[in-house]
XYZ file of C-alpha atoms in Angstrom:
362
model
C -25.226 34.317 155.778
C -21.612 33.931 154.879
C -18.487 34.606 156.737
C -17.683 37.830 154.870
C -20.875 39.371 156.175
C -20.601 38.290 159.843
C -17.135 39.778 160.058
C -18.480 43.277 159.630
C -21.307 42.721 161.919
C -21.775 42.785 165.553
C -21.556 39.229 166.839
C -23.924 39.812 169.944
C -26.538 41.185 167.428
C -26.194 38.065 165.000
C -26.638 35.746 168.052
C -29.003 37.846 170.023
C -31.168 34.790 170.886
C -28.073 33.010 172.562
C -26.342 33.711 175.870
C -22.666 33.596 175.602
C -20.796 31.010 177.655
C -17.641 32.290 179.392
C -14.461 30.230 179.782
C -14.131 28.713 183.115
C -10.575 28.954 184.557
C -11.643 28.137 188.154
C -11.483 30.442 191.159
C -7.644 30.750 191.176
C -6.179 30.075 187.778
C -2.487 29.196 188.006
C -1.563 31.042 184.826
C -4.343 33.029 183.388
C -4.069 33.952 179.680
C -4.939 37.521 178.757
C -6.914 37.396 175.585
C -8.108 40.292 173.448
C -11.778 41.296 173.944
C -12.634 40.275 170.479
C -11.135 36.902 171.060
C -13.089 36.440 174.209
C -16.387 37.481 172.656
C -16.047 35.236 169.652
C -15.109 32.238 171.732
C -17.864 32.890 174.382
C -20.412 32.665 171.691
C -18.737 29.518 170.031
C -18.978 27.727 173.321
C -22.589 28.564 173.470
C -23.180 27.514 169.969
C -21.385 24.117 170.650
C -23.414 23.531 173.691
C -26.628 24.006 171.640
C -25.216 21.996 168.793
C -26.415 24.627 166.333
C -25.168 23.777 162.741
C -26.239 26.767 160.957
C -24.794 29.331 158.439
C -24.189 31.757 161.323
C -22.502 29.001 163.328
C -20.273 28.183 160.296
C -19.478 31.780 159.929
C -18.459 32.134 163.527
C -15.978 29.259 163.209
C -14.249 31.345 160.531
C -13.719 34.195 162.965
C -12.564 31.824 165.739
C -10.145 30.031 163.398
C -8.550 33.292 162.383
C -7.881 34.059 165.994
C -6.563 30.527 166.629
C -5.938 28.238 163.589
C -4.885 25.312 165.898
C -8.266 25.121 167.427
C -9.138 21.370 166.833
C -12.645 21.609 168.307
C -13.449 24.590 166.080
C -12.314 22.808 162.833
C -14.179 19.677 163.733
C -17.405 21.672 164.409
C -16.868 23.551 161.151
C -16.973 20.161 159.257
C -20.110 19.116 161.037
C -21.741 22.499 159.962
C -20.613 21.933 156.335
C -22.310 18.463 156.306
C -25.457 19.765 157.848
C -25.704 22.806 155.631
C -25.418 20.607 152.556
C -27.750 17.673 153.670
C -31.018 17.834 151.741
C -34.112 18.073 153.795
C -35.706 15.418 151.638
C -34.809 12.084 153.293
C -34.675 10.337 149.874
C -32.079 12.630 148.528
C -28.301 11.963 148.854
C -26.424 14.133 151.400
C -23.348 15.638 149.862
C -21.174 18.688 150.402
C -21.257 20.735 147.258
C -18.080 21.194 145.316
C -18.123 24.957 145.532
C -18.222 24.999 149.336
C -15.369 22.456 149.546
C -13.204 24.603 147.155
C -13.973 27.597 149.044
C -13.102 26.026 152.291
C -9.814 24.681 150.833
C -8.937 28.264 149.871
C -9.747 29.351 153.453
C -7.377 26.639 154.803
C -4.732 27.856 152.332
C -4.898 31.432 153.436
C -4.595 30.326 157.137
C -1.916 27.766 156.330
C 0.305 30.552 154.987
C 1.504 31.397 158.367
C 0.863 27.921 159.842
C 2.554 25.402 157.420
C 3.008 22.875 160.181
C -0.411 23.117 161.777
C -1.830 19.473 162.188
C -5.467 20.825 162.188
C -5.155 22.592 158.883
C -3.774 19.479 157.103
C -6.253 17.189 158.534
C -9.059 19.555 157.489
C -7.773 19.458 153.914
C -7.732 15.704 154.009
C -11.255 15.470 155.318
C -12.584 17.789 152.538
C -10.606 16.034 149.811
C -11.897 12.576 150.883
C -15.297 13.883 149.606
C -13.992 15.571 146.444
C -12.043 12.355 145.515
C -15.294 10.427 145.197
C -16.238 12.511 142.122
C -15.482 12.137 138.428
C -12.736 14.736 138.522
C -10.730 12.982 141.295
C -7.449 12.942 139.340
C -7.589 16.524 138.302
C -8.522 17.514 142.035
C -5.510 15.486 143.223
C -3.108 17.166 140.738
C -4.323 20.509 141.925
C -3.870 19.586 145.437
C -0.325 18.199 144.644
C 0.354 21.619 143.223
C -0.565 23.252 146.520
C 1.710 20.825 148.403
C 4.475 21.718 145.938
C 4.049 25.385 146.939
C 4.418 24.485 150.615
C 7.454 22.434 149.923
C 8.926 25.443 147.987
C 9.121 27.297 151.197
C 10.177 24.345 153.352
C 11.403 21.319 151.404
C 11.379 19.042 154.530
C 7.924 19.912 155.839
C 6.859 16.586 157.298
C 3.128 17.408 157.110
C 3.351 18.359 153.364
C 5.161 15.097 152.354
C 2.753 12.919 154.428
C -0.158 14.785 152.790
C 1.379 14.082 149.362
C 1.752 10.448 150.039
C -1.855 10.174 151.249
C -3.096 11.759 148.067
C -1.090 9.591 145.773
C -1.908 6.444 147.694
C -5.590 7.265 147.863
C -5.953 8.057 144.044
C -3.626 5.069 143.119
C -3.302 5.918 139.414
C -0.214 4.753 137.402
C 0.400 8.236 136.073
C 0.634 9.767 139.528
C 3.003 7.000 140.830
C 5.417 7.654 137.849
C 5.058 11.344 138.104
C 5.976 11.150 141.876
C 9.359 9.326 141.074
C 10.225 12.252 138.770
C 9.082 14.794 141.385
C 11.250 13.213 144.073
C 14.194 13.248 141.553
C 13.679 17.014 141.005
C 13.687 17.774 144.649
C 16.926 15.592 145.126
C 18.595 17.610 142.372
C 17.652 20.847 144.185
C 18.994 19.617 147.456
C 20.798 16.202 147.457
C 20.839 16.165 151.267
C 17.034 16.343 151.467
C 16.309 13.043 153.235
C 12.571 13.682 152.838
C 12.897 13.672 148.999
C 14.947 10.316 149.153
C 12.200 8.848 151.433
C 9.580 9.963 148.878
C 11.462 8.270 146.080
C 11.424 4.955 148.061
C 7.617 5.463 148.822
C 6.937 6.092 145.078
C 9.043 3.202 143.726
C 7.884 0.598 146.308
C 4.266 1.395 146.777
C 3.921 2.243 143.174
C 5.206 -1.334 142.397
C 2.412 -2.663 144.642
C -0.207 -0.671 142.791
C 1.089 -1.809 139.517
C 0.892 -5.449 140.595
C -2.060 -5.920 142.941
C -1.058 -9.468 143.642
C 2.347 -8.392 145.097
C 2.090 -7.518 148.915
C 5.636 -7.474 149.790
C 6.381 -4.034 148.297
C 9.745 -5.497 146.893
C 11.265 -3.974 143.869
C 11.995 -6.288 140.900
C 15.558 -7.017 140.313
C 15.586 -4.762 137.312
C 14.142 -1.861 139.187
C 16.497 -2.601 142.147
C 19.415 -2.402 139.900
C 18.335 0.940 138.402
C 17.738 2.296 141.913
C 21.010 1.116 143.173
C 22.792 2.875 140.288
C 20.781 6.070 140.986
C 22.030 6.014 144.548
C 25.542 5.369 143.608
C 25.454 8.354 141.162
C 24.084 10.371 144.003
C 26.874 9.342 146.278
C 29.392 10.242 143.615
C 28.021 13.803 143.644
C 28.638 14.163 147.286
C 30.311 11.109 149.102
C 29.855 12.922 152.407
C 26.110 12.877 151.945
C 24.463 10.109 154.127
C 21.212 9.966 152.082
C 22.250 8.084 148.964
C 24.318 5.726 150.993
C 21.333 4.782 153.117
C 19.127 4.425 150.131
C 21.666 2.102 148.453
C 21.926 -0.026 151.444
C 18.086 -0.175 151.770
C 17.735 -1.247 148.235
C 20.544 -3.955 148.320
C 19.512 -5.352 151.704
C 15.845 -5.787 150.535
C 17.095 -7.826 147.553
C 19.406 -9.932 149.759
C 16.544 -10.776 152.056
C 14.469 -11.737 149.166
C 16.856 -14.267 147.729
C 17.049 -15.972 151.079
C 13.425 -16.865 150.608
C 12.450 -19.960 148.635
C 10.592 -18.060 145.994
C 13.550 -15.700 145.496
C 16.329 -18.293 145.114
C 16.295 -18.021 141.260
C 17.627 -14.358 141.609
C 20.477 -15.168 143.938
C 23.204 -15.040 141.351
C 21.914 -11.819 139.939
C 21.645 -10.035 143.330
C 25.169 -11.317 144.446
C 26.448 -9.774 141.085
C 24.698 -6.511 141.853
C 26.131 -6.314 145.336
C 29.588 -6.998 144.271
C 29.342 -4.444 141.472
C 28.246 -1.857 143.963
C 31.142 -2.792 146.348
C 33.630 -2.426 143.384
C 32.159 1.052 142.439
C 32.508 2.327 146.067
C 35.955 1.078 146.343
C 36.898 2.974 143.404
C 35.311 6.128 144.815
C 37.228 5.567 148.063
C 40.571 5.162 146.193
C 39.867 8.066 143.728
C 38.873 11.228 145.361
C 37.354 14.008 143.140
C 38.534 17.555 142.718
C 35.343 18.786 144.494
C 36.102 16.913 147.779
C 39.298 16.459 149.730
C 41.374 13.429 149.789
C 41.236 11.399 152.981
C 38.668 9.086 154.904
C 34.981 9.738 154.196
C 33.032 8.182 157.087
C 29.748 7.956 155.190
C 31.408 6.083 152.279
C 33.380 3.788 154.593
C 30.381 3.064 156.848
C 28.241 1.945 153.770
C 31.204 -0.053 152.353
C 31.650 -2.113 155.467
C 27.953 -2.885 155.550
C 28.087 -4.212 152.052
C 31.296 -6.159 152.643
C 29.826 -7.754 155.620
C 26.772 -8.724 153.477
C 28.907 -10.276 150.749
C 30.146 -12.514 153.632
C 33.271 -14.256 152.100
C 36.550 -14.411 153.930
C 38.239 -11.678 151.936
C 35.187 -9.329 152.189
C 34.944 -9.864 155.937
C 38.796 -9.174 156.369
C 38.375 -5.896 154.433
C 35.376 -4.959 156.656
C 37.333 -5.768 159.855
C 40.133 -3.520 158.760
C 38.012 -0.762 157.631
C 36.244 -0.754 161.005
C 39.517 -0.450 162.710
C 40.042 2.796 160.602
C 36.469 4.020 161.603
C 37.352 3.612 165.319
C 39.876 6.512 164.587
C 38.041 8.439 161.885
C 34.633 8.296 163.577
C 35.458 8.799 167.335
C 31.812 9.507 168.330
C 30.917 5.926 167.411
C 34.212 4.277 168.310
C 32.619 1.807 170.840
C 30.078 0.897 168.042
C 32.792 0.148 165.560
C 34.616 -1.944 168.236
C 31.466 -3.935 168.747
C 31.008 -4.277 165.026
C 34.676 -5.595 164.798
C 34.047 -8.222 167.314
C 30.994 -9.341 165.437
C 32.842 -9.647 162.174
C 35.652 -11.651 164.006
C 33.035 -14.183 165.017
C 31.826 -14.452 161.325
C 35.510 -14.927 160.147
C 35.798 -17.756 162.620
C 32.824 -19.513 161.143
C 34.001 -18.894 157.577
C 37.532 -20.355 158.319
C 36.061 -23.513 159.917
């Protein structure tokens, strides 16, 4: 008995052998919720079915009705998956238990329909993941993953910062762990950045794809650090993004992350051979940012840009020589005026740089 049949039938007739179980709100509920009669009836029978732990076609169909009333009902989603497993488990103890592909795909479509009005529903996303964990064990795992990535792209088309969608996307790629998906995800994040350069979620996805993709490409590497060549490429990418809109915080934070990662690496014994190259990249980026600061474009007004200045002082402080620290100190003084919300922060940073200058001069 499928869901489409039970929806046009009388639930009490279908469950004539079961007594409905009413919700208990206590003798004096503080804030009683007024449900529709249809909602009450469906959930009264769901509670009875749960109590009996009946995992049947009619119970599965009942979950469909209840989830349409309330797509955020975690208990109902969990019971629905238990029903799926029970309905697909062979009675022969020697046979392998598995949920058939058609049922999974049908349920993914069901979740898709409910998700149209609930794109940030935790339960819906977890249900998709639970079903896909089974589908990913098959021979068509890459094709299934690509189809699901297409679904996620549709959701991101409506809301390009949907945290659930981006997290689901990362889970898919990490689970399948195939080179073509990692490479494709870098390009995908690039396309999203082009659509909205201020989409911090897309920048985060690029970091995820480049770093965890590097781990996947080199199973012996556990640090998740980019090679110098890749770091140089990503640093230049971030600088280009900043040149498009210097007031956009996203490329600056991405640039700082890439460079700081390399600087921490060369401080380790195994990274010492890359020290000169990393220092050269760091100084090259500083020179490009200074040039941007001194040469405003026609698209943006002349004058202080807090995002640019903030990134520049971070890098100047990292370079660490006396000239760079003096420049950082002076620019922090400007930021005290230009960034009044964080003036105490910049005063504190100035005092730190003064301490470093004292050590350099000794």
